[in-house]
């Protein structure tokens, strides 16, 4: 088995295990628990790992407290993270102390403080804040290639060389644009369209409708990877859950495109893997 296949196997196994513990928490003795808090534009996810960094619990909630990587509803964000934390603590029968979080690439000076405040106000001791592509690559384990994070409002491009991020960019076009197109095409409200697109039974029907937006995303990718000799693309972010999106992007870019089992959970798991007991001062 090639190194690439082993990397994908690790990623998909970790996501599979996490999806299982979302439905059924694993209650066992652990000296500590590590939590990843992912404040996404469309969804807030908490991933909990045991002392050996194996998934034991998880929860998520769709929300509108972050836009384009920026916290726009501080009180709402704290409330959701606190409620999810309490929900998981009740299931595990213990307090969750340590958490890590992440920010979109290039927003460190703008929003790292807000993210830190949200996590701490929810009752965690913050141990790490890293950029989202670096977090995602803790699960993807890419040495050379591009991580494409298609979020609610933007598409983030991160190019890695020898396992390190060497270039980042973030441009408008994401899940919000998908919802707007669906809203117009089907004559439904934005909120209805947002829920409609999450139903994977509709994806075969929706892909032709959304193809122009996916092609726009592909053109953004092509623009930013030009000159970087990228031979592999990995997709992360909830918007990438659209069935067939990877095929359109691969065709438009001409580059091998890999989509994990559930791209929505790659970053929160990577965040949790970065968590330690060393508190940020």
mmCIF file with all atom_site columns, N, CA and C in Angstrom, residues 145-171:
data_model
loop_
_atom_site.group_PDB
_atom_site.id
_atom_site.type_symbol
_atom_site.label_atom_id
_atom_site.label_alt_id
_atom_site.label_comp_id
_atom_site.label_asym_id
_atom_site.label_entity_id
_atom_site.label_seq_id
_atom_site.pdbx_PDB_ins_code
_atom_site.Cartn_x
_atom_site.Cartn_y
_atom_site.Cartn_z
_atom_site.occupancy
_atom_site.B_iso_or_equiv
_atom_site.pdbx_formal_charge
_atom_site.auth_seq_id
_atom_site.auth_comp_id
_atom_site.auth_asym_id
_atom_site.auth_atom_id
_atom_site.pdbx_PDB_model_num
ATOM 1  N N  . UNK A 1 145 ? 1.167   19.388 -1.595 1.00 0.00 ? 145 UNK A N  1
ATOM 2  C CA . UNK A 1 145 ? -0.134  19.466 -2.248 1.00 0.00 ? 145 UNK A CA 1
ATOM 3  C C  . UNK A 1 145 ? -0.895  20.681 -1.759 1.00 0.00 ? 145 UNK A C  1
ATOM 4  N N  . UNK A 1 146 ? -2.198  20.676 -2.007 1.00 0.00 ? 146 UNK A N  1
ATOM 5  C CA . UNK A 1 146 ? -3.043  21.810 -1.604 1.00 0.00 ? 146 UNK A CA 1
ATOM 6  C C  . UNK A 1 146 ? -4.232  21.319 -0.797 1.00 0.00 ? 146 UNK A C  1
ATOM 7  N N  . UNK A 1 147 ? -4.513  22.033 0.297  1.00 0.00 ? 147 UNK A N  1
ATOM 8  C CA . UNK A 1 147 ? -5.735  21.800 1.071  1.00 0.00 ? 147 UNK A CA 1
ATOM 9  C C  . UNK A 1 147 ? -6.719  22.895 0.679  1.00 0.00 ? 147 UNK A C  1
ATOM 10 N N  . UNK A 1 148 ? -7.862  22.480 0.196  1.00 0.00 ? 148 UNK A N  1
ATOM 11 C CA . UNK A 1 148 ? -8.891  23.432 -0.207 1.00 0.00 ? 148 UNK A CA 1
ATOM 12 C C  . UNK A 1 148 ? -10.033 23.338 0.790  1.00 0.00 ? 148 UNK A C  1
ATOM 13 N N  . UNK A 1 149 ? -10.253 24.416 1.533  1.00 0.00 ? 149 UNK A N  1
ATOM 14 C CA . UNK A 1 149 ? -11.291 24.457 2.563  1.00 0.00 ? 149 UNK A CA 1
ATOM 15 C C  . UNK A 1 149 ? -12.451 25.309 2.045  1.00 0.00 ? 149 UNK A C  1
ATOM 16 N N  . UNK A 1 150 ? -13.527 24.625 1.621  1.00 0.00 ? 150 UNK A N  1
ATOM 17 C CA . UNK A 1 150 ? -14.695 25.345 1.109  1.00 0.00 ? 150 UNK A CA 1
ATOM 18 C C  . UNK A 1 150 ? -15.674 25.504 2.261  1.00 0.00 ? 150 UNK A C  1
ATOM 19 N N  . UNK A 1 151 ? -15.688 26.703 2.816  1.00 0.00 ? 151 UNK A N  1
ATOM 20 C CA . UNK A 1 151 ? -16.528 26.979 3.972  1.00 0.00 ? 151 UNK A CA 1
ATOM 21 C C  . UNK A 1 151 ? -17.849 27.599 3.579  1.00 0.00 ? 151 UNK A C  1
ATOM 22 N N  . UNK A 1 152 ? -18.494 28.234 4.548  1.00 0.00 ? 152 UNK A N  1
ATOM 23 C CA . UNK A 1 152 ? -19.788 28.833 4.290  1.00 0.00 ? 152 UNK A CA 1
ATOM 24 C C  . UNK A 1 152 ? -19.701 30.047 3.382  1.00 0.00 ? 152 UNK A C  1
ATOM 25 N N  . UNK A 1 153 ? -18.697 30.895 3.602  1.00 0.00 ? 153 UNK A N  1
ATOM 26 C CA . UNK A 1 153 ? -18.624 32.129 2.834  1.00 0.00 ? 153 UNK A CA 1
ATOM 27 C C  . UNK A 1 153 ? -17.463 32.223 1.875  1.00 0.00 ? 153 UNK A C  1
ATOM 28 N N  . UNK A 1 154 ? -16.405 31.473 2.149  1.00 0.00 ? 154 UNK A N  1
ATOM 29 C CA . UNK A 1 154 ? -15.198 31.601 1.339  1.00 0.00 ? 154 UNK A CA 1
ATOM 30 C C  . UNK A 1 154 ? -14.578 30.252 1.011  1.00 0.00 ? 154 UNK A C  1
ATOM 31 N N  . UNK A 1 155 ? -13.684 30.291 0.033  1.00 0.00 ? 155 UNK A N  1
ATOM 32 C CA . UNK A 1 155 ? -12.848 29.139 -0.298 1.00 0.00 ? 155 UNK A CA 1
ATOM 33 C C  . UNK A 1 155 ? -11.418 29.475 0.106  1.00 0.00 ? 155 UNK A C  1
ATOM 34 N N  . UNK A 1 156 ? -10.856 28.660 0.982  1.00 0.00 ? 156 UNK A N  1
ATOM 35 C CA . UNK A 1 156 ? -9.487  28.858 1.429  1.00 0.00 ? 156 UNK A CA 1
ATOM 36 C C  . UNK A 1 156 ? -8.549  27.915 0.705  1.00 0.00 ? 156 UNK A C  1
ATOM 37 N N  . UNK A 1 157 ? -7.429  28.441 0.245  1.00 0.00 ? 157 UNK A N  1
ATOM 38 C CA . UNK A 1 157 ? -6.428  27.626 -0.453 1.00 0.00 ? 157 UNK A CA 1
ATOM 39 C C  . UNK A 1 157 ? -5.147  27.657 0.351  1.00 0.00 ? 157 UNK A C  1
ATOM 40 N N  . UNK A 1 158 ? -4.634  26.486 0.685  1.00 0.00 ? 158 UNK A N  1
ATOM 41 C CA . UNK A 1 158 ? -3.373  26.391 1.423  1.00 0.00 ? 158 UNK A CA 1
ATOM 42 C C  . UNK A 1 158 ? -2.464  25.408 0.700  1.00 0.00 ? 158 UNK A C  1
ATOM 43 N N  . UNK A 1 159 ? -1.293  25.864 0.343  1.00 0.00 ? 159 UNK A N  1
ATOM 44 C CA . UNK A 1 159 ? -0.337  25.003 -0.362 1.00 0.00 ? 159 UNK A CA 1
ATOM 45 C C  . UNK A 1 159 ? 0.742   24.561 0.612  1.00 0.00 ? 159 UNK A C  1
ATOM 46 N N  . UNK A 1 160 ? 1.012   23.261 0.606  1.00 0.00 ? 160 UNK A N  1
ATOM 47 C CA . UNK A 1 160 ? 1.992   22.691 1.529  1.00 0.00 ? 160 UNK A CA 1
ATOM 48 C C  . UNK A 1 160 ? 3.202   22.146 0.773  1.00 0.00 ? 160 UNK A C  1
ATOM 49 N N  . UNK A 1 161 ? 4.370   22.399 1.331  1.00 0.00 ? 161 UNK A N  1
ATOM 50 C CA . UNK A 1 161 ? 5.626   21.842 0.838  1.00 0.00 ? 161 UNK A CA 1
ATOM 51 C C  . UNK A 1 161 ? 6.337   21.211 2.033  1.00 0.00 ? 161 UNK A C  1
ATOM 52 N N  . UNK A 1 162 ? 6.685   19.944 1.885  1.00 0.00 ? 162 UNK A N  1
ATOM 53 C CA . UNK A 1 162 ? 7.345   19.207 2.969  1.00 0.00 ? 162 UNK A CA 1
ATOM 54 C C  . UNK A 1 162 ? 6.551   19.294 4.271  1.00 0.00 ? 162 UNK A C  1
ATOM 55 N N  . UNK A 1 163 ? 5.225   19.239 4.144  1.00 0.00 ? 163 UNK A N  1
ATOM 56 C CA . UNK A 1 163 ? 4.353   19.213 5.311  1.00 0.00 ? 163 UNK A CA 1
ATOM 57 C C  . UNK A 1 163 ? 4.086   20.558 5.954  1.00 0.00 ? 163 UNK A C  1
ATOM 58 N N  . UNK A 1 164 ? 4.657   21.648 5.394  1.00 0.00 ? 164 UNK A N  1
ATOM 59 C CA . UNK A 1 164 ? 4.466   22.988 5.959  1.00 0.00 ? 164 UNK A CA 1
ATOM 60 C C  . UNK A 1 164 ? 3.674   23.870 5.001  1.00 0.00 ? 164 UNK A C  1
ATOM 61 N N  . UNK A 1 165 ? 2.825   24.728 5.571  1.00 0.00 ? 165 UNK A N  1
ATOM 62 C CA . UNK A 1 165 ? 2.054   25.663 4.756  1.00 0.00 ? 165 UNK A CA 1
ATOM 63 C C  . UNK A 1 165 ? 2.978   26.767 4.246  1.00 0.00 ? 165 UNK A C  1
ATOM 64 N N  . UNK A 1 166 ? 3.049   26.919 2.915  1.00 0.00 ? 166 UNK A N  1
ATOM 65 C CA . UNK A 1 166 ? 3.940   27.923 2.330  1.00 0.00 ? 166 UNK A CA 1
ATOM 66 C C  . UNK A 1 166 ? 3.171   29.040 1.623  1.00 0.00 ? 166 UNK A C  1
ATOM 67 N N  . UNK A 1 167 ? 1.877   28.844 1.411  1.00 0.00 ? 167 UNK A N  1
ATOM 68 C CA . UNK A 1 167 ? 1.073   29.860 0.726  1.00 0.00 ? 167 UNK A CA 1
ATOM 69 C C  . UNK A 1 167 ? -0.380  29.700 1.150  1.00 0.00 ? 167 UNK A C  1
ATOM 70 N N  . UNK A 1 168 ? -1.048  30.818 1.438  1.00 0.00 ? 168 UNK A N  1
ATOM 71 C CA . UNK A 1 168 ? -2.467  30.778 1.784  1.00 0.00 ? 168 UNK A CA 1
ATOM 72 C C  . UNK A 1 168 ? -3.219  31.884 1.056  1.00 0.00 ? 168 UNK A C  1
ATOM 73 N N  . UNK A 1 169 ? -4.472  31.621 0.779  1.00 0.00 ? 169 UNK A N  1
ATOM 74 C CA . UNK A 1 169 ? -5.350  32.627 0.186  1.00 0.00 ? 169 UNK A CA 1
ATOM 75 C C  . UNK A 1 169 ? -6.775  32.283 0.575  1.00 0.00 ? 169 UNK A C  1
ATOM 76 N N  . UNK A 1 170 ? -7.643  33.293 0.546  1.00 0.00 ? 170 UNK A N  1
ATOM 77 C CA . UNK A 1 170 ? -9.034  33.094 0.927  1.00 0.00 ? 170 UNK A CA 1
ATOM 78 C C  . UNK A 1 170 ? -9.882  34.034 0.076  1.00 0.00 ? 170 UNK A C  1
ATOM 79 N N  . UNK A 1 171 ? -10.846 33.453 -0.664 1.00 0.00 ? 171 UNK A N  1
ATOM 80 C CA . UNK A 1 171 ? -11.669 34.284 -1.543 1.00 0.00 ? 171 UNK A CA 1
ATOM 81 C C  . UNK A 1 171 ? -13.150 33.963 -1.368 1.00 0.00 ? 171 UNK A C  1
#
